[in-house]
Coordinates of N, CA and C in Angstrom, one line a residue:
L1 N -6.2 0.9 -4.1 CA -7.3 0.2 -4.4 C -7.9 0.6 -5.8
C2 N -8.5 -0.4 -6.5 CA -9.1 0.0 -7.8 C -10.4 0.6 -7.6
F3 N -11.0 1.1 -8.6 CA -12.3 1.9 -8.6 C -13.3 1.0 -8.0
P4 N -13.5 -0.1 -8.4 CA -14.7 -0.9 -7.7 C -14.3 -0.9 -6.3
Q5 N -13.3 -1.3 -5.9 CA -13.0 -1.4 -4.4 C -13.0 -0.1 -3.6
K6 N -12.8 1.0 -4.2 CA -13.0 2.2 -3.5 C -14.5 2.5 -3.5
L7 N -15.1 2.2 -4.5 CA -16.6 2.5 -4.4 C -17.2 1.6 -3.5
W8 N -17.0 0.2 -3.2 CA -17.4 -0.6 -2.4 C -17.0 -0.2 -1.0
K9 N -15.9 0.2 -0.7 CA -15.5 0.6 0.6 C -16.4 2.1 1.0
M10 N -16.6 2.7 -0.1 CA -17.3 4.1 0.4 C -18.9 3.6 0.7
L11 N -19.3 2.9 0.0 CA -20.9 2.4 0.1 C -21.0 1.7 1.6
E12 N -19.9 1.1 2.1 CA -20.1 0.2 3.2 C -19.7 1.1 4.5
S13 N -19.0 2.3 4.2 CA -18.4 2.9 5.3 C -19.4 3.7 6.0
G14 N -20.7 4.1 5.3 CA -21.6 4.9 6.1 C -21.1 6.3 6.3
K15 N -20.1 6.8 5.9 CA -19.7 8.1 6.1 C -20.3 9.0 5.2
F16 N -20.9 8.7 3.9 CA -21.3 9.5 3.0 C -22.7 9.5 2.7
Q17 N -23.4 10.8 2.6 CA -24.9 10.7 2.7 C -25.3 10.8 1.3
S18 N -24.3 11.0 0.2 CA -24.6 11.2 -1.1 C -24.6 10.1 -1.9
I19 N -24.2 8.8 -1.4 CA -24.1 7.6 -2.1 C -24.6 6.5 -1.2
W20 N -25.4 5.5 -1.7 CA -25.7 4.5 -0.9 C -26.2 3.2 -1.8
W21 N -26.5 2.1 -1.1 CA -26.9 1.1 -1.9 C -28.5 1.3 -2.0
S22 N -29.1 0.8 -3.1 CA -30.5 0.7 -3.3 C -31.1 -0.3 -2.3
E23 N -32.4 -0.2 -2.0 CA -33.0 -1.2 -1.3 C -32.7 -2.5 -1.5
S24 N -32.6 -2.9 -2.7 CA -32.3 -4.4 -3.0 C -30.9 -4.7 -2.9
G25 N -30.0 -3.6 -2.9 CA -28.6 -4.0 -2.7 C -27.9 -4.3 -4.0
K26 N -28.7 -4.2 -5.1 CA -28.1 -4.4 -6.5 C -27.6 -3.3 -7.3
C27 N -28.2 -2.0 -6.8 CA -27.7 -0.8 -7.4 C -27.1 0.2 -6.5
V28 N -26.3 1.1 -7.2 CA -25.7 2.1 -6.3 C -26.6 3.4 -6.7
A29 N -26.9 4.0 -5.7 CA -27.9 5.4 -5.7 C -26.8 6.5 -5.4
I30 N -27.0 7.5 -6.2 CA -26.0 8.7 -6.0 C -26.8 9.8 -6.1
N31 N -26.8 10.8 -5.1 CA -27.5 12.1 -5.1 C -26.4 13.0 -5.8
K32 N -26.7 13.3 -7.1 CA -25.6 14.0 -8.1 C -25.0 15.2 -7.3
D33 N -26.0 16.2 -7.0 CA -25.4 17.4 -6.5 C -24.9 17.2 -5.1
L34 N -25.2 16.5 -4.2 CA -24.5 16.3 -3.0 C -23.2 15.4 -3.1
F35 N -23.0 14.5 -4.1 CA -22.0 13.9 -4.3 C -20.8 14.7 -4.8
E36 N -21.2 15.8 -5.8 CA -20.3 16.7 -6.2 C -19.6 17.5 -5.1
V37 N -20.4 17.9 -4.2 CA -19.8 18.7 -2.9 C -19.1 17.7 -2.1
E38 N -19.7 16.7 -1.6 CA -19.3 15.8 -0.5 C -18.2 14.9 -0.9
V39 N -18.2 14.4 -2.1 CA -17.2 13.5 -2.4 C -16.1 14.0 -3.3
L40 N -16.4 14.6 -4.5 CA -15.7 15.2 -5.5 C -15.0 16.5 -5.3
G41 N -15.7 17.2 -4.4 CA -15.3 18.6 -4.0 C -14.3 18.6 -2.8
R42 N -13.9 17.5 -2.3 CA -13.1 17.4 -1.1 C -11.5 17.8 -1.4
E43 N -11.0 18.7 -0.8 CA -9.7 19.3 -1.0 C -8.9 18.3 -0.2
G44 N -7.6 17.8 -1.0 CA -6.6 17.3 -0.2 C -6.9 15.8 0.2
Q45 N -8.2 15.5 0.2 CA -8.7 14.0 0.7 C -9.5 13.3 -0.5
Q46 N -9.1 13.6 -1.8 CA -9.9 13.0 -2.8 C -10.0 11.5 -2.7
V47 N -11.2 10.9 -3.0 CA -11.4 9.5 -3.0 C -11.1 9.1 -4.4
F48 N -11.6 9.6 -5.3 CA -11.3 9.4 -6.8 C -10.6 10.7 -7.3
H49 N -9.8 10.2 -8.4 CA -9.0 11.2 -9.0 C -9.6 12.1 -9.9
T50 N -10.7 12.6 -9.5 CA -11.5 13.6 -10.4 C -12.4 14.5 -9.4
Q51 N -12.8 15.7 -10.2 CA -13.7 16.6 -9.3 C -14.9 16.8 -10.1
K52 N -15.1 16.0 -11.2 CA -16.2 16.2 -11.9 C -17.1 15.0 -12.2
I53 N -18.4 15.1 -12.0 CA -19.3 14.1 -12.0 C -19.2 13.4 -13.4
K54 N -19.1 13.9 -14.5 CA -19.0 13.4 -15.7 C -17.8 12.3 -15.8
S55 N -16.7 12.7 -15.3 CA -15.6 11.8 -15.2 C -15.9 10.5 -14.3
F56 N -16.5 10.7 -13.2 CA -16.7 9.7 -12.3 C -17.7 8.7 -13.0
T57 N -18.8 9.3 -13.8 CA -19.7 8.4 -14.4 C -19.0 7.7 -15.4
R58 N -18.1 8.2 -16.3 CA -17.2 7.5 -17.2 C -16.5 6.4 -16.7
Q59 N -16.2 6.5 -15.4 CA -15.4 5.5 -14.8 C -16.4 4.3 -14.5
L60 N -17.6 4.8 -14.0 CA -18.5 3.7 -13.8 C -18.8 2.9 -15.1
N61 N -19.0 3.6 -16.1 CA -19.4 2.9 -17.4 C -18.1 2.0 -17.8
A62 N -16.8 2.6 -17.6 CA -15.7 1.7 -18.0 C -15.6 0.4 -17.1
Y63 N -16.2 0.4 -15.9 CA -16.1 -0.8 -15.2 C -17.5 -1.6 -15.4
G64 N -18.3 -1.3 -16.3 CA -19.5 -2.1 -16.6 C -20.6 -1.7 -16.0
F65 N -20.8 -0.5 -15.3 CA -22.2 -0.1 -14.7 C -23.1 0.4 -15.8
T66 N -24.2 0.4 -15.8 CA -25.2 1.1 -16.6 C -26.2 1.9 -15.7
K67 N -26.6 3.0 -16.4 CA -27.5 3.7 -15.7 C -29.0 3.1 -15.7
M68 N -29.5 3.1 -14.7 CA -30.9 2.7 -14.5 C -32.0 3.8 -14.4
Q69 N -33.2 3.6 -15.0 CA -34.1 4.6 -14.9 C -35.1 4.2 -13.8
R70 N -35.5 5.2 -13.1 CA -36.7 4.9 -12.2 C -37.9 5.1 -12.9
N71 N -38.8 4.1 -12.9 CA -40.2 4.2 -13.4 C -41.1 4.5 -12.3
F72 N -42.0 5.7 -12.4 CA -43.0 5.9 -11.4 C -44.3 5.7 -12.1
Q73 N -45.2 5.2 -11.4 CA -46.7 5.0 -11.8 C -47.3 6.3 -11.7
R74 N -48.0 6.9 -12.7 CA -48.7 8.1 -12.7 C -50.1 7.8 -12.3
S75 N -50.7 8.8 -11.4 CA -52.0 8.7 -11.0 C -52.9 9.4 -12.1
A76 N -54.2 9.1 -12.1 CA -55.2 9.6 -13.0 C -55.7 11.0 -12.5
S77 N -55.6 11.1 -11.2 CA -56.2 12.5 -10.6 C -55.0 13.5 -10.6
L78 N -55.5 14.8 -10.9 CA -54.7 16.1 -11.0 C -53.9 16.3 -9.7
P79 N -54.4 16.4 -8.4 CA -53.6 16.7 -7.3 C -52.5 15.5 -7.1
E80 N -53.0 14.1 -7.2 CA -52.1 13.1 -7.1 C -51.0 13.3 -8.1
F81 N -51.3 13.5 -9.3 CA -50.3 13.6 -10.4 C -49.3 14.8 -10.0
L82 N -49.8 15.8 -9.6 CA -48.8 17.0 -9.2 C -47.9 16.6 -8.0
A83 N -48.4 15.9 -7.0 CA -47.6 15.6 -5.9 C -46.6 14.5 -6.5
E84 N -46.9 13.5 -7.4 CA -46.0 12.6 -7.9 C -45.0 13.3 -8.6
E85 N -45.2 14.3 -9.6 CA -44.4 15.1 -10.3 C -43.3 15.7 -9.4
A86 N -43.7 16.4 -8.2 CA -42.9 17.2 -7.4 C -41.7 16.1 -6.8
A87 N -42.3 14.9 -6.4 CA -41.6 13.8 -6.0 C -40.5 13.3 -7.0
A88 N -41.1 13.1 -8.2 CA -40.2 12.7 -9.2 C -39.0 13.6 -9.6
S89 N -39.2 15.0 -9.4 CA -38.4 16.1 -9.8 C -37.2 16.1 -8.7
A90 N -37.5 15.5 -7.4 CA -36.7 15.6 -6.3 C -35.7 14.2 -6.6
H91 N -36.3 13.1 -7.2 CA -35.5 12.0 -7.5 C -34.7 12.2 -8.9
S92 N -34.9 13.3 -9.6 CA -34.1 13.4 -10.8 C -32.8 13.7 -10.5
Q93 N -32.5 14.1 -9.3 CA -31.0 14.4 -8.9 C -30.4 13.1 -8.5
I94 N -31.2 11.9 -8.3 CA -30.7 10.8 -7.8 C -30.2 9.7 -9.1
L95 N -29.2 9.4 -9.3 CA -28.7 8.6 -10.3 C -28.4 7.0 -9.7
Y96 N -29.1 6.1 -10.6 CA -29.0 4.7 -10.2 C -28.1 4.0 -11.2
Y97 N -27.1 3.3 -10.7 CA -26.1 2.5 -11.5 C -26.1 1.1 -11.1
F98 N -26.2 0.1 -12.2 CA -26.4 -1.4 -11.9 C -25.1 -1.9 -12.6
N99 N -24.5 -3.0 -12.0 CA -23.5 -3.8 -12.5 C -23.9 -5.3 -12.0
P100 N -23.9 -6.3 -12.7 CA -24.4 -7.6 -12.3 C -23.3 -8.2 -11.2
G101 N -22.1 -7.8 -11.3 CA -21.0 -8.2 -10.6 C -20.8 -7.3 -9.3
F102 N -21.8 -6.4 -9.0 CA -21.6 -5.4 -8.0 C -22.8 -5.5 -7.2
N103 N -22.8 -6.4 -6.1 CA -24.1 -6.6 -5.4 C -23.6 -6.7 -3.9
R104 N -24.5 -6.1 -3.1 CA -24.2 -5.9 -1.8 C -24.2 -7.4 -1.0
A105 N -25.1 -8.1 -1.5 CA -25.3 -9.5 -1.0 C -24.1 -10.5 -1.4
H106 N -23.6 -10.1 -2.3 CA -22.4 -11.1 -2.9 C -21.0 -10.2 -3.0
P107 N -20.5 -10.0 -1.9 CA -19.2 -9.0 -2.1 C -18.2 -9.7 -3.1
W108 N -18.0 -11.1 -3.0 CA -17.1 -11.7 -3.8 C -17.1 -11.3 -5.3
L109 N -18.3 -11.0 -5.9 CA -18.6 -10.8 -7.3 C -17.8 -9.4 -7.7
S110 N -17.5 -8.8 -6.6 CA -17.0 -7.4 -7.1 C -15.6 -7.5 -7.8
E111 N -15.0 -8.7 -7.7 CA -13.7 -9.0 -8.2 C -13.8 -9.3 -9.7
T112 N -15.1 -9.4 -10.1 CA -15.4 -9.6 -11.6 C -15.3 -8.2 -12.3
C113 N -15.7 -7.2 -11.6 CA -15.7 -5.9 -12.1 C -14.3 -5.3 -12.6
K114 N -14.0 -5.7 -14.1 CA -12.8 -5.2 -14.6 C -13.1 -4.0 -15.5
R115 N -12.1 -3.2 -15.7 CA -12.1 -2.2 -16.7 C -12.1 -2.7 -18.0
R116 N -13.0 -2.2 -18.8 CA -13.3 -2.5 -20.2 C -12.1 -2.2 -21.1

C-alpha cells in the first residue's frame, strides 16, 4: 500500500487512539506524543517506514497535506482566559493536516493523492 492508502486504512480501522478524522472528516488529527509511541514506536510491526514524527510529517507534505492551525476565540475575563489557555496547551500536541483529495466522505478522492 502507498502512504495515503496506509493512512486511510489506519484512520478507518479504529485501532489507534493517536490519529483520527476531524469532526468534519476533512482533516487528519494526530496527537503527536501518543502517535510517536503508539504508531512510530512499534517494534517489528511498523505501519510506516520511520520512527520519527519529523519524517512522517515530511511524508504528509510530500503527498500534498498542509498543516492547519486551530484558532481559539479568547475571552475577555481572566478566569475564562486562563481556562482557555490550559485547553489550548492540551491541544498544542494535536496536529491537524488537510488535503483536498483526502476526505472521509469521498474515499475515491484519495486516489488523487500523489507524491510530489
